[in-house]
Tab-separated table of C-alpha atoms in Angstrom:
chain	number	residue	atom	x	y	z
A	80	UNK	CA	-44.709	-44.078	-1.480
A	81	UNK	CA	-47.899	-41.685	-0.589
A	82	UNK	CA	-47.722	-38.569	0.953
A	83	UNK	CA	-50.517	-36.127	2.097
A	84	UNK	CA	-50.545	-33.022	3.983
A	85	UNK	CA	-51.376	-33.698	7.695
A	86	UNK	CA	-49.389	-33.095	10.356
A	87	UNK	CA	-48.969	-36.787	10.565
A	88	UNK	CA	-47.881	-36.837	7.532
A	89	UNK	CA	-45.564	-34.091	8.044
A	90	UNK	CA	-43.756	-35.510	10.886
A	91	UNK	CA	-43.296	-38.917	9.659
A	92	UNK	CA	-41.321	-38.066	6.740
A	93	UNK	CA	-39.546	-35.244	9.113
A	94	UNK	CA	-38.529	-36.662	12.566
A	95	UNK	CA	-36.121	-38.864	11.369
A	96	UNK	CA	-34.797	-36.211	8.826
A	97	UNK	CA	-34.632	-33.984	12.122
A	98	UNK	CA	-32.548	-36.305	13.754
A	99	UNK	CA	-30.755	-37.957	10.589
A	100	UNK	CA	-29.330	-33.877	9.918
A	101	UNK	CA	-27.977	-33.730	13.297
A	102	UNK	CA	-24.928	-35.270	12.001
A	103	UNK	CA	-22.156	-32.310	11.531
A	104	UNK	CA	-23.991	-30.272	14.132
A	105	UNK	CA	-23.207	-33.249	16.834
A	106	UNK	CA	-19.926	-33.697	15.507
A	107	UNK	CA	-19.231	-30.123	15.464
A	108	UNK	CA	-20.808	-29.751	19.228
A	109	UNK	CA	-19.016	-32.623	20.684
A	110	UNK	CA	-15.774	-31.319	19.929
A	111	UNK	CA	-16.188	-28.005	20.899
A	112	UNK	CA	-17.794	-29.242	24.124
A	113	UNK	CA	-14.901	-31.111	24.659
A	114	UNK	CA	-11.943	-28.762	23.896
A	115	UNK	CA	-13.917	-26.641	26.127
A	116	UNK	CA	-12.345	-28.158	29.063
A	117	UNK	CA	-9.332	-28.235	27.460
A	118	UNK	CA	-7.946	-24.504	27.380
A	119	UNK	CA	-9.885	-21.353	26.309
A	120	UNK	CA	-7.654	-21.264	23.089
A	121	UNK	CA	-8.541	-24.793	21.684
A	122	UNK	CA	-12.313	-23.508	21.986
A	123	UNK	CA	-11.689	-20.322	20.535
A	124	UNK	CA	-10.063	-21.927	17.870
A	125	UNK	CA	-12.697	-24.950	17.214
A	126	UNK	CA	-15.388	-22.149	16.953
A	127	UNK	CA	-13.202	-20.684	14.209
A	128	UNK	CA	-12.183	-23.559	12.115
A	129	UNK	CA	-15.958	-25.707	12.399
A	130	UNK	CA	-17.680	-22.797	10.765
A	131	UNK	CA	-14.728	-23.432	7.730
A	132	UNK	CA	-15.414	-27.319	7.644
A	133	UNK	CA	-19.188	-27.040	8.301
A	134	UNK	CA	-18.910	-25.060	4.917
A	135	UNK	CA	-17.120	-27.942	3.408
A	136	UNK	CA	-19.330	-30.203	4.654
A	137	UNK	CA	-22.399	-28.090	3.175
A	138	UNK	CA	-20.841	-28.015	-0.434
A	139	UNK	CA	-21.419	-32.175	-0.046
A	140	UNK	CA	-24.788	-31.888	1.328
A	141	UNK	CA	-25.767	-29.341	-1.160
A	142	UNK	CA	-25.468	-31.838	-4.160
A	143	UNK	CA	-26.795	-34.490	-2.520
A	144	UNK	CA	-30.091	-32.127	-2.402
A	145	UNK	CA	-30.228	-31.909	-6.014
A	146	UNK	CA	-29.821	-35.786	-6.266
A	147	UNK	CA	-32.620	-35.602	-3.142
A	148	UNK	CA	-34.988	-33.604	-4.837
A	149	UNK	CA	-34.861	-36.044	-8.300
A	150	UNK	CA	-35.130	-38.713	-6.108
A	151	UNK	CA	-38.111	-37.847	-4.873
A	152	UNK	CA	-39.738	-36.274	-8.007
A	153	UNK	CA	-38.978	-39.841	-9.919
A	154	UNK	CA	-40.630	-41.575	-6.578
A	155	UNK	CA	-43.982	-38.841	-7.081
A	156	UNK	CA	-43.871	-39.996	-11.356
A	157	UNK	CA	-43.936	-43.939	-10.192
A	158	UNK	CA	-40.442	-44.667	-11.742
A	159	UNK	CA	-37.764	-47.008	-9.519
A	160	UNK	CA	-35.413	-47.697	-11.837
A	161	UNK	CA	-34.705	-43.692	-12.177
A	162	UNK	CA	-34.640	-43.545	-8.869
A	163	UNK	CA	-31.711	-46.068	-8.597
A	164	UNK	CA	-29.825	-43.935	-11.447
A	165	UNK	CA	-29.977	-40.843	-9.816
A	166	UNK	CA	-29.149	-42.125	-6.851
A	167	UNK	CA	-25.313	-43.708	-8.508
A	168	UNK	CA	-24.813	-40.362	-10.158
A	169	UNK	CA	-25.278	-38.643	-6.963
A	170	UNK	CA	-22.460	-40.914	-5.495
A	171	UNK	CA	-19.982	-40.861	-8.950
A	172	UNK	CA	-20.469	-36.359	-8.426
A	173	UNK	CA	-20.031	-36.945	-5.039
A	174	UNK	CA	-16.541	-38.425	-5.199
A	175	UNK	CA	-15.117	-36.495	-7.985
A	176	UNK	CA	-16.268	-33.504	-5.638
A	177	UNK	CA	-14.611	-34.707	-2.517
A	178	UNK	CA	-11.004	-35.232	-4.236
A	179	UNK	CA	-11.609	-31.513	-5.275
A	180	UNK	CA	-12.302	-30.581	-2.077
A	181	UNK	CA	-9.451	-32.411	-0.113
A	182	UNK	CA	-6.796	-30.880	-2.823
A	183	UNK	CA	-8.295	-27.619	-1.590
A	184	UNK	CA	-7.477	-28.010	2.086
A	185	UNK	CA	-4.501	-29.406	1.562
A	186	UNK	CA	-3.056	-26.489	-0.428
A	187	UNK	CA	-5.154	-23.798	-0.106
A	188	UNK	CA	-7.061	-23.395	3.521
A	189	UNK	CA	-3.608	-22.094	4.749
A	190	UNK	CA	-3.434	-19.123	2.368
A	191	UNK	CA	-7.534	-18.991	3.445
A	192	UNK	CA	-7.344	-18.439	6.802
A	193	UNK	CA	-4.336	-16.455	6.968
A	194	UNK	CA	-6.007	-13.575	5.180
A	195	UNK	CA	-8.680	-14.354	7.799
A	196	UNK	CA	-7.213	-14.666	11.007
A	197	UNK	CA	-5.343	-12.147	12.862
A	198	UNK	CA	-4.222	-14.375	16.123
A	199	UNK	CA	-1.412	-16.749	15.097
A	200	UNK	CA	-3.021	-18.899	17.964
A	201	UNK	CA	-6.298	-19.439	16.356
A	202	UNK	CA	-4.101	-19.614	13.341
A	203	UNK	CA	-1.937	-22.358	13.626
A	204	UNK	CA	-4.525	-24.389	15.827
A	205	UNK	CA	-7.219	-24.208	12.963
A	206	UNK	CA	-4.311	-25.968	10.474
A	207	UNK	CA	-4.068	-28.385	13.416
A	208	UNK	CA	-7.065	-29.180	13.176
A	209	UNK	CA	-8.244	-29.874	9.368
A	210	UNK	CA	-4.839	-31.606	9.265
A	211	UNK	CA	-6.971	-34.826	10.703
A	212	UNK	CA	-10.181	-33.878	9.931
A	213	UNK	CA	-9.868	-33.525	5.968
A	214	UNK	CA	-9.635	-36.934	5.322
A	215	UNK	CA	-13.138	-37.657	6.489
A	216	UNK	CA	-14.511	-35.499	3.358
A	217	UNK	CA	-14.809	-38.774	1.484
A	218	UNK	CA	-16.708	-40.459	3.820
A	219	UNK	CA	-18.748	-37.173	4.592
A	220	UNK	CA	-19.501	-36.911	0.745
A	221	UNK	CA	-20.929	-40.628	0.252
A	222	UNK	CA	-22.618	-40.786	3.494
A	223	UNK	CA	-24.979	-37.406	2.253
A	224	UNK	CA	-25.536	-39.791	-1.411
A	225	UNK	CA	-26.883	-42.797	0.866
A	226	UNK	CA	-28.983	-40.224	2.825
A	227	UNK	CA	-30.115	-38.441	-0.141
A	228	UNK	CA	-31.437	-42.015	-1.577
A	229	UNK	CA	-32.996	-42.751	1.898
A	230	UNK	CA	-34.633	-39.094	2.547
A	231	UNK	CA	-36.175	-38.810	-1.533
A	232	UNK	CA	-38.104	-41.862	-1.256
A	233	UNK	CA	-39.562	-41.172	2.231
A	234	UNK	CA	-37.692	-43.734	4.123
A	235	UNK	CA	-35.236	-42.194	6.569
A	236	UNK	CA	-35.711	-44.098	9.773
A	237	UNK	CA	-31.985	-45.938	9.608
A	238	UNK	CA	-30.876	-42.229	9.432
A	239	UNK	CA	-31.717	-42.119	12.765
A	240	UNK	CA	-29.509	-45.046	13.972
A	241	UNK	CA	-26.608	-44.197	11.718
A	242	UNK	CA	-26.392	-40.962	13.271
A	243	UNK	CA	-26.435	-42.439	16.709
A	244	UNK	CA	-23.753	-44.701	15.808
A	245	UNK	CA	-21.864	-41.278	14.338
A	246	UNK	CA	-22.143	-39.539	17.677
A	247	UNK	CA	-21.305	-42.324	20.138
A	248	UNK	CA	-18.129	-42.893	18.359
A	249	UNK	CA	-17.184	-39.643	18.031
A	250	UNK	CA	-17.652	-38.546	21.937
A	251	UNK	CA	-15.513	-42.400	22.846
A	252	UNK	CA	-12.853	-40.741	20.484
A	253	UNK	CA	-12.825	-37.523	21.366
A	254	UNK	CA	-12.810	-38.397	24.801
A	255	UNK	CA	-9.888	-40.817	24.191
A	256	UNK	CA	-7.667	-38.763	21.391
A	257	UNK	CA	-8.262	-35.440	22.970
A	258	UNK	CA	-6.964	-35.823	26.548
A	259	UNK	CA	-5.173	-39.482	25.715
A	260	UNK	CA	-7.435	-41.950	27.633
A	261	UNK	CA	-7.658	-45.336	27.239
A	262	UNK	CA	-4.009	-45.759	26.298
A	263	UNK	CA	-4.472	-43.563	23.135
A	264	UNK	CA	-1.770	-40.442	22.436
A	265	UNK	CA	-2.734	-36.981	23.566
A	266	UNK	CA	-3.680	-35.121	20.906
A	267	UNK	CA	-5.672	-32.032	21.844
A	268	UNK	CA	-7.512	-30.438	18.698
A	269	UNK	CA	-5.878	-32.860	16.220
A	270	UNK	CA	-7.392	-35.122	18.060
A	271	UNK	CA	-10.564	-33.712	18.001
A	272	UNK	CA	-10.081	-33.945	13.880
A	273	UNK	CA	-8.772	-37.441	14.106
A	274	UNK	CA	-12.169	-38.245	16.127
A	275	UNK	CA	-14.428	-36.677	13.880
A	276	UNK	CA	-12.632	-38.465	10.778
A	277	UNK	CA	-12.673	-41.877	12.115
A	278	UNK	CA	-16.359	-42.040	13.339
A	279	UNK	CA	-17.705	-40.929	9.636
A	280	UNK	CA	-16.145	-43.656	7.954
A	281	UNK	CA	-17.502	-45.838	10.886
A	282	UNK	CA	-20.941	-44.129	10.291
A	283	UNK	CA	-20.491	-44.691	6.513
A	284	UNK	CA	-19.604	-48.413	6.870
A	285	UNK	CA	-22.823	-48.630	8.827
A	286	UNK	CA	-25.066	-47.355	6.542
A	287	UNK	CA	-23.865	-49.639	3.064
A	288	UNK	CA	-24.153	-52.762	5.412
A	289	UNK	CA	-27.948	-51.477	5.776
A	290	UNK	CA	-28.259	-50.859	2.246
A	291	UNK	CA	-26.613	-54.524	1.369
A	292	UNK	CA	-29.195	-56.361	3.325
A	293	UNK	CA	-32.592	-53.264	2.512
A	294	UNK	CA	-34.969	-55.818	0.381
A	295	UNK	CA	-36.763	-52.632	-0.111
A	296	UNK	CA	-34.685	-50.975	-2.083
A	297	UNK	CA	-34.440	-54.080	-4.540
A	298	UNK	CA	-36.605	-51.761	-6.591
A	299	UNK	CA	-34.060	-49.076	-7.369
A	300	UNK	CA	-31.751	-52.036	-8.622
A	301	UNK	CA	-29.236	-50.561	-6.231
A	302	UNK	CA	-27.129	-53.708	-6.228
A	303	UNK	CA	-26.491	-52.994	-10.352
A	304	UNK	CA	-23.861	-50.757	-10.699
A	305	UNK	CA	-24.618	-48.406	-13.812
A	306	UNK	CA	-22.081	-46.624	-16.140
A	307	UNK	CA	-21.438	-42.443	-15.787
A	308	UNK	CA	-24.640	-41.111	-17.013
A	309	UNK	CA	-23.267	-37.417	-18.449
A	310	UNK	CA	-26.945	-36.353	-18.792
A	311	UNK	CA	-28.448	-37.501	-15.617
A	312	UNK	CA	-25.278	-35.993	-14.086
A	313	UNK	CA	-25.789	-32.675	-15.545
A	314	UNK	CA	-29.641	-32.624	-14.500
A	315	UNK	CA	-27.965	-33.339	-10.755
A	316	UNK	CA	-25.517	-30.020	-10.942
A	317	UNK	CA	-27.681	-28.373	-12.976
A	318	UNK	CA	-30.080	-28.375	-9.756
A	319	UNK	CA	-27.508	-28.813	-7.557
A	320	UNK	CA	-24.996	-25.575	-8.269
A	321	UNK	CA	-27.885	-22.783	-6.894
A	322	UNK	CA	-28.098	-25.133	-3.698
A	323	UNK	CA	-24.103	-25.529	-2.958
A	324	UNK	CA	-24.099	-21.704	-3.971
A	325	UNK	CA	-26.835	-20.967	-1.616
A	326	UNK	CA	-25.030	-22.913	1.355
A	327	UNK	CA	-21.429	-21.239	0.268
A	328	UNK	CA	-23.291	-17.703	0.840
A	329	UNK	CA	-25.297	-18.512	3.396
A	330	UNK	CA	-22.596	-20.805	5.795
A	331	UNK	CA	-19.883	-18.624	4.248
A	332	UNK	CA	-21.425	-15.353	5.944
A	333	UNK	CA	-21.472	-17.357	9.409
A	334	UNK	CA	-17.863	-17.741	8.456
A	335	UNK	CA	-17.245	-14.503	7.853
A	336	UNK	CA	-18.984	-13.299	11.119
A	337	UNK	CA	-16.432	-15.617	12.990
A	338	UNK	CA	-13.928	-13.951	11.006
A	339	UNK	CA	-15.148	-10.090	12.094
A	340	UNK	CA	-15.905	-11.435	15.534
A	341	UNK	CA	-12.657	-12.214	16.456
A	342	UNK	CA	-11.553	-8.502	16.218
A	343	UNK	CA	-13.396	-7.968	19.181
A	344	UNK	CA	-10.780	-10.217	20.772
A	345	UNK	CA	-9.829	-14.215	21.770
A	346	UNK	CA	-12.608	-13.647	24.401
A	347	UNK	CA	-15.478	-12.370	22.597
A	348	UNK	CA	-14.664	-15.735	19.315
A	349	UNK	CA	-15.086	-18.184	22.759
A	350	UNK	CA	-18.345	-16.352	24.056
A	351	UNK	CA	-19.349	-16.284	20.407
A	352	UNK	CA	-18.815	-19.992	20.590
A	353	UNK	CA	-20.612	-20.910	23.725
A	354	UNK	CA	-23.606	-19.044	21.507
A	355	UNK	CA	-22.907	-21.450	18.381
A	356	UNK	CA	-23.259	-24.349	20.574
A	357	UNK	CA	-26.728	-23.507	21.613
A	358	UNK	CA	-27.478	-22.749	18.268
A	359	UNK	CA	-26.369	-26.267	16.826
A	360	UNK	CA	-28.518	-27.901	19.125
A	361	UNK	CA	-31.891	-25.737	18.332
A	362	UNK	CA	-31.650	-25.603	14.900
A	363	UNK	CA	-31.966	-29.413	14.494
A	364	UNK	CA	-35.100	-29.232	14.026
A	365	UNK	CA	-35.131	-26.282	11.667
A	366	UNK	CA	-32.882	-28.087	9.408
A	367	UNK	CA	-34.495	-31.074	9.171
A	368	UNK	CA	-37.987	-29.508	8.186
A	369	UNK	CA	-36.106	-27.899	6.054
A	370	UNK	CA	-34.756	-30.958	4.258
A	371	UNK	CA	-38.433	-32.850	4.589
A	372	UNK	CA	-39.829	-29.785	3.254
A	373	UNK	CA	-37.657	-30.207	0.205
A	374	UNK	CA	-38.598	-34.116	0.122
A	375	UNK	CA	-42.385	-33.035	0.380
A	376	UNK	CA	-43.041	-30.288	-2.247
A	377	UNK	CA	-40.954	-32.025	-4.700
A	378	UNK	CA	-43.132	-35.032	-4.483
A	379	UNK	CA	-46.098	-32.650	-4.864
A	380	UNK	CA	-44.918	-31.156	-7.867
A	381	UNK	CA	-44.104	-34.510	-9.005
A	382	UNK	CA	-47.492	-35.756	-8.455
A	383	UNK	CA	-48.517	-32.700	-10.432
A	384	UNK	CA	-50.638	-31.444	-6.492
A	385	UNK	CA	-49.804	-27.838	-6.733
A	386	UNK	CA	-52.265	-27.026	-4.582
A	387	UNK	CA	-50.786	-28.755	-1.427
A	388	UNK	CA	-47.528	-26.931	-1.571
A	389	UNK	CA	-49.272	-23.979	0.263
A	390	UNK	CA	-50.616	-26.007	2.820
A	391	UNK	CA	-47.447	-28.078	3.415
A	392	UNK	CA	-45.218	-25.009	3.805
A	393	UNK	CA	-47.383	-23.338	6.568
A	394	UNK	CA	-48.375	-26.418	8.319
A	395	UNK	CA	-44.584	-27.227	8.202
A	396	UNK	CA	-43.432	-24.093	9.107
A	397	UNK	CA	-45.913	-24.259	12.661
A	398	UNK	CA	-44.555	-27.194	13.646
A	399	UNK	CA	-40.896	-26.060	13.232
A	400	UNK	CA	-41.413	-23.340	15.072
A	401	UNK	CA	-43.453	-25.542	17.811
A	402	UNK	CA	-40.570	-28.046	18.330
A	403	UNK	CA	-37.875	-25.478	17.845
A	404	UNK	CA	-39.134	-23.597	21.383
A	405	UNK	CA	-39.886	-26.159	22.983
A	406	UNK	CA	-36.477	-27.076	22.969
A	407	UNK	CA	-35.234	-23.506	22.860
A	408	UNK	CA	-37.203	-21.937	25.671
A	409	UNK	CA	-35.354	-23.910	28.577
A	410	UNK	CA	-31.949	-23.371	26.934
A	411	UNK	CA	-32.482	-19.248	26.314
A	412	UNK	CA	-34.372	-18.712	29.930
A	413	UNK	CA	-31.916	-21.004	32.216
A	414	UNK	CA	-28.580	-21.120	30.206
A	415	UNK	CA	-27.134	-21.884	34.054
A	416	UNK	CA	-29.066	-24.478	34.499
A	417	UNK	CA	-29.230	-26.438	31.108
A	418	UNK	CA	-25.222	-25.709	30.036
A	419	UNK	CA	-23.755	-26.037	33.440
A	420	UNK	CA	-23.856	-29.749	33.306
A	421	UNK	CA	-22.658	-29.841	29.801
A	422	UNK	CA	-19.580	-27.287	29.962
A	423	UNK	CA	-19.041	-27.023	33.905
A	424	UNK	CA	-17.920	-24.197	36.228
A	425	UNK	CA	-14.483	-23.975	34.927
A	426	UNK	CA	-15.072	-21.320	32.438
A	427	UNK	CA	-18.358	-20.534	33.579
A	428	UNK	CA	-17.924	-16.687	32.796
A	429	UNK	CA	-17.977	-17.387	29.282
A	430	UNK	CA	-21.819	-18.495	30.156
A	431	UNK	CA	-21.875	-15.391	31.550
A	432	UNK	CA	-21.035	-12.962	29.284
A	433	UNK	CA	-23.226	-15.250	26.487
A	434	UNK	CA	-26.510	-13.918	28.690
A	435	UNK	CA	-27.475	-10.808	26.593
A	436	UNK	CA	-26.727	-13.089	23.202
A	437	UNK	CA	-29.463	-15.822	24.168
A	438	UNK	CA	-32.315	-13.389	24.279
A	439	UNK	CA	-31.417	-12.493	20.721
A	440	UNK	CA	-31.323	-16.271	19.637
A	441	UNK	CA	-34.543	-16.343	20.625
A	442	UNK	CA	-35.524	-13.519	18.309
A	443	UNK	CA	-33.187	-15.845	15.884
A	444	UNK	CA	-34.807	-18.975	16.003
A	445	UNK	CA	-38.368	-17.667	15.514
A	446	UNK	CA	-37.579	-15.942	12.240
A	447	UNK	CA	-35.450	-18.664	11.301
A	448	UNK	CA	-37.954	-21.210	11.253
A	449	UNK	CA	-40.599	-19.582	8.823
A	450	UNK	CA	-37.752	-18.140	6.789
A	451	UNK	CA	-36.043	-21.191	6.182
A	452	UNK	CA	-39.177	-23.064	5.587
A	453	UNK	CA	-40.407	-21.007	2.954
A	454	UNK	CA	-37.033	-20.734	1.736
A	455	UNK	CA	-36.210	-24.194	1.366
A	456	UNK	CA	-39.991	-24.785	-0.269
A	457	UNK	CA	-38.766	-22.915	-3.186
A	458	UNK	CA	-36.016	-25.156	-3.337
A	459	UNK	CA	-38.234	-28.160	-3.374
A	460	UNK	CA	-40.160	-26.516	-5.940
A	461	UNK	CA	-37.025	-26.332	-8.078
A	462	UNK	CA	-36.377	-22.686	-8.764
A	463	UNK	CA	-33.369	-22.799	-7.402
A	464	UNK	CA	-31.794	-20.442	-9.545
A	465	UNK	CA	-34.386	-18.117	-7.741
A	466	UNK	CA	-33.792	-18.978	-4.068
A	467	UNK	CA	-29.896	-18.260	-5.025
A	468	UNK	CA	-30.757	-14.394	-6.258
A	469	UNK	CA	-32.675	-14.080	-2.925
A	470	UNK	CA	-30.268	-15.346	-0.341
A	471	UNK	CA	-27.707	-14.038	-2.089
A	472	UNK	CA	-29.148	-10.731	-1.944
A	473	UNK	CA	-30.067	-11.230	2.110
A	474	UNK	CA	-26.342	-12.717	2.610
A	475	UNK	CA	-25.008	-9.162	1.307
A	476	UNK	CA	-27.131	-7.072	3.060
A	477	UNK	CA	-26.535	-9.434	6.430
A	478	UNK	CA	-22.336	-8.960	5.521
A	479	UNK	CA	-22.677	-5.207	5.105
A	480	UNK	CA	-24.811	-4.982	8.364
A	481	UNK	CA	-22.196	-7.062	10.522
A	482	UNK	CA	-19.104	-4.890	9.089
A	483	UNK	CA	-20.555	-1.763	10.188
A	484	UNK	CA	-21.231	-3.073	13.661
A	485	UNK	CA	-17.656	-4.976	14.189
A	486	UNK	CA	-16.244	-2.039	13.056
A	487	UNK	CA	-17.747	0.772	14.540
A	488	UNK	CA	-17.112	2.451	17.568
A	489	UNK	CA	-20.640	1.815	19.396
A	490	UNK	CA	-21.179	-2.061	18.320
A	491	UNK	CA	-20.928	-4.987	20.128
A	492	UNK	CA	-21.720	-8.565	20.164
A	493	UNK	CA	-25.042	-8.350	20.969
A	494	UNK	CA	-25.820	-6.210	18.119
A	495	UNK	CA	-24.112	-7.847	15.783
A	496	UNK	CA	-25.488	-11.242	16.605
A	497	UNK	CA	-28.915	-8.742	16.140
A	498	UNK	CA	-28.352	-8.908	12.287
A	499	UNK	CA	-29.235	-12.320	12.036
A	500	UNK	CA	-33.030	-11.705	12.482
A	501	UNK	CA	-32.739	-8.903	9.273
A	502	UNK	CA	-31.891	-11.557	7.686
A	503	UNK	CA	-34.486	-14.581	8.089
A	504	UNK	CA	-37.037	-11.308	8.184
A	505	UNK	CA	-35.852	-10.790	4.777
A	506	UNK	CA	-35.706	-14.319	3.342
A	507	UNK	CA	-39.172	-15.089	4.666
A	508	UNK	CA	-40.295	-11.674	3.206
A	509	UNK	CA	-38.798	-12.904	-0.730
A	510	UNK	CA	-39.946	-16.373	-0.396
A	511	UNK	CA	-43.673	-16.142	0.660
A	512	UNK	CA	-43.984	-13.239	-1.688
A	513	UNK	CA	-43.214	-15.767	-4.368
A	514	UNK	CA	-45.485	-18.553	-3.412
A	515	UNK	CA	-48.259	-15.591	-3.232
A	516	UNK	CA	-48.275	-14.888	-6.707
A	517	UNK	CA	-50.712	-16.322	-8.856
A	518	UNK	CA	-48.161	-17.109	-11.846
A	519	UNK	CA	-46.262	-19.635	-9.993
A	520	UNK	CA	-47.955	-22.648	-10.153
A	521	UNK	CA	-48.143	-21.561	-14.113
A	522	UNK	CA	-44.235	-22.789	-14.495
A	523	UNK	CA	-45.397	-26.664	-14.067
């Protein structure tokens, strides 16, 4: 593959990364969306129990990175049959990971969110939930290998209809499981689990049919099935650890906002909620810059092209922030008009009380998308050990921000929601003061 630094460039490799990393974030919107009509407990309780599994789902995702950014380094240094390696050791981590992961939910998410959760509502519908939905881990886990191959050698266009496939099945199923149509039981937010589960393995299925029948990817010799390679496997944690770390932190504050939120009461988690589902949507794009800008400056580095880094990261970094309020503007000016037909009038004062929130998203998404750019280029770059110091850093200061405001006497949720932009202001501040010093490019 050849990559340069145009826009064109930029948006080839990122478009269908944009809409491949949709994935959770549809799953995660179409059942809330649809346990929103449900009752205003099952969508308090979604909002509660998604932020746990979108963690779980980001532990996956963050290895696959690692395996993503060798991918795409070996692709830069001309060498296929690497490529194919690193792709198989991504997949044998991948499932030793996900029977980890599953034991952990099984026996351990109960003891998790009790400690967390004050309502025995929320409570007892959150186990309800990951009852179903914790047996799609496997099939989350391998799915983010395939797209890992897929994304580090530049190809991702099937992404685009595998994800398609993901979200039509899960909105038939959710429609079907949740309120029982189509002759299938009622199961309300088990359901929505059961749903989710289902349609990843379909997804997965998908996607190694693809990769059967993908001449292209004769190269790689994925069709030969190597042995465990210990080393090659170490490189992949090695790289991988700051990157699941950094999601743990970073996801795991989200989850601990949810957590803090819901002292404010069962109302304030749902309007909190109807915020999160706005946010899924917009930060599509975000995320999947974020990933091509991983694919992108690894290659550069591979290719030895220090130089372009720079150029990619602010170029990259425009047009996130170009696409991201383009689709942002309509949703943060006319919430009536844009979520009405998507959640309805019959809880419309959730909308309501969400009003003063979207005016701070805005604030939100605009820091987000040069923070998390710049961010994620240091990633690419492979100092992840680096990246992990400085989110880590931000996700304490974010934590210790949000506590005082949930628990003092003049906060609210605007204000909370506030501390968001401290901390893409921060990350952005770390990660560009990085790439500005002279001595970087002096570590390749």
């Amino acid at each position: 593959m050849e990559l340069g630094t145009s826009y064109r460039s930029i948006w080839k490799v990122s478009i269908p990364i944009i809409i491949g990393s949709a994935a959770q974030n549809v799953v995660a919107m179409t059942d809330s969306v649809f346990l929103y009509y449900r009752s205003e407990d099952d969508f308090a309780a979604i909002g509660f129990v998604a932020a746990f599994y979108i963690i779980v789902a980001a532990v996956g995702f963050g290895f696959s990175r690692g395996g993503q950014i060798m991918i795409a380094h070996c692709a830069g240094q001309d060498r296929p049959e690497l490529v194919g390696r690193t792709f198989y050791s991504t997949v044998y981590f991948e499932l030793v990971l996900a029977i980890a992961v599953f034991l952990f939910m099984t026996y351990g998410a109960y003891w998790l969110f009790a400690s967390l959760v004050d309502s025995d509502i929320i409570f007892y519908k959150s186990l309800e939930y990951l009852e179903t939905r914790k047996w799609g881990v496997f099939a989350s886990y391998l799915g983010v290998a395939c797209i890992a191959l897929y994304t580090g050698i530049a190809r991702p266009v099937f992404i685009v209809i595998d994800t398609v496939v993901l979200a039509a099945t899960n909105i038939f199923l959710d429609h079907a499981l949740i309120f029982g149509n189509y002759g299938f039981p009622e199961m309300g937010i088990a359901g929505a689990g059961l749903a989710s589960t289902i349609s990843e393995y379909v997804a997965l299925g998908v996607f190694l049919v693809y990769m059967l029948f993908d001449r292209k990817n004769r190269i790689y010799r994925i069709g030969k099935l190597p042995d465990w390679d210990r080393k090659l496997i170490r490189e992949i944690v090695g790289l991988s650890v700051p990157i699941v770390a950094m999601s743990v932190v970073g996801l795991g504050s989200g989850f601990f906002f949810f957590g803090l939120v819901e002292n404010f009461g069962e109302r304030a988690l749902a309007v909190t909620n109807i915020v999160r589902i706005a946010y899924l949507i917009l930060s599509i794009p975000a995320w999947g810059f974020c990933t091509g800008i991983n694919t992108l400056v690894s290659y550069f580095v591979g290719k030895g092209q220090l130089y372009n880094v720079k150029i990619v990261l602010w170029k990259t970094a425009y047009m996130c922030l170009g696409v991201t309020l383009l689709m942002g503007l309509p949703i943060i000016l006319f919430p009536r008009e844009v979520l009405y037909p998507i959640l309805g009038d019959g809880r419309a004062y959730l909308i309501e009380a969400a009003y003063p929130v979207f005016w701070v998203l805005l604030g939100i998404l605009i820091t987000f998308s040069f923070g998390s750019i710049f961010f994620n280029g240091l990633i690419g770059a492979g100092q992840t050990k680096k990246a992990l110091i400085y989110q880590t850093s931000c996700a304490v200061l974010y934590m210790a921000l949000v506590f005082v405001v949930v628990r003092s006497g003049w906060g609210n949720l605007t204000i909370a929601w506030s501390v968001e932009i401290v901390y893409w202001v921060a990350m952005f501040g770390l990660s560009l003061r990085y790439f500005r010093r002279p001595r970087w490019q002096s570590r390749y």
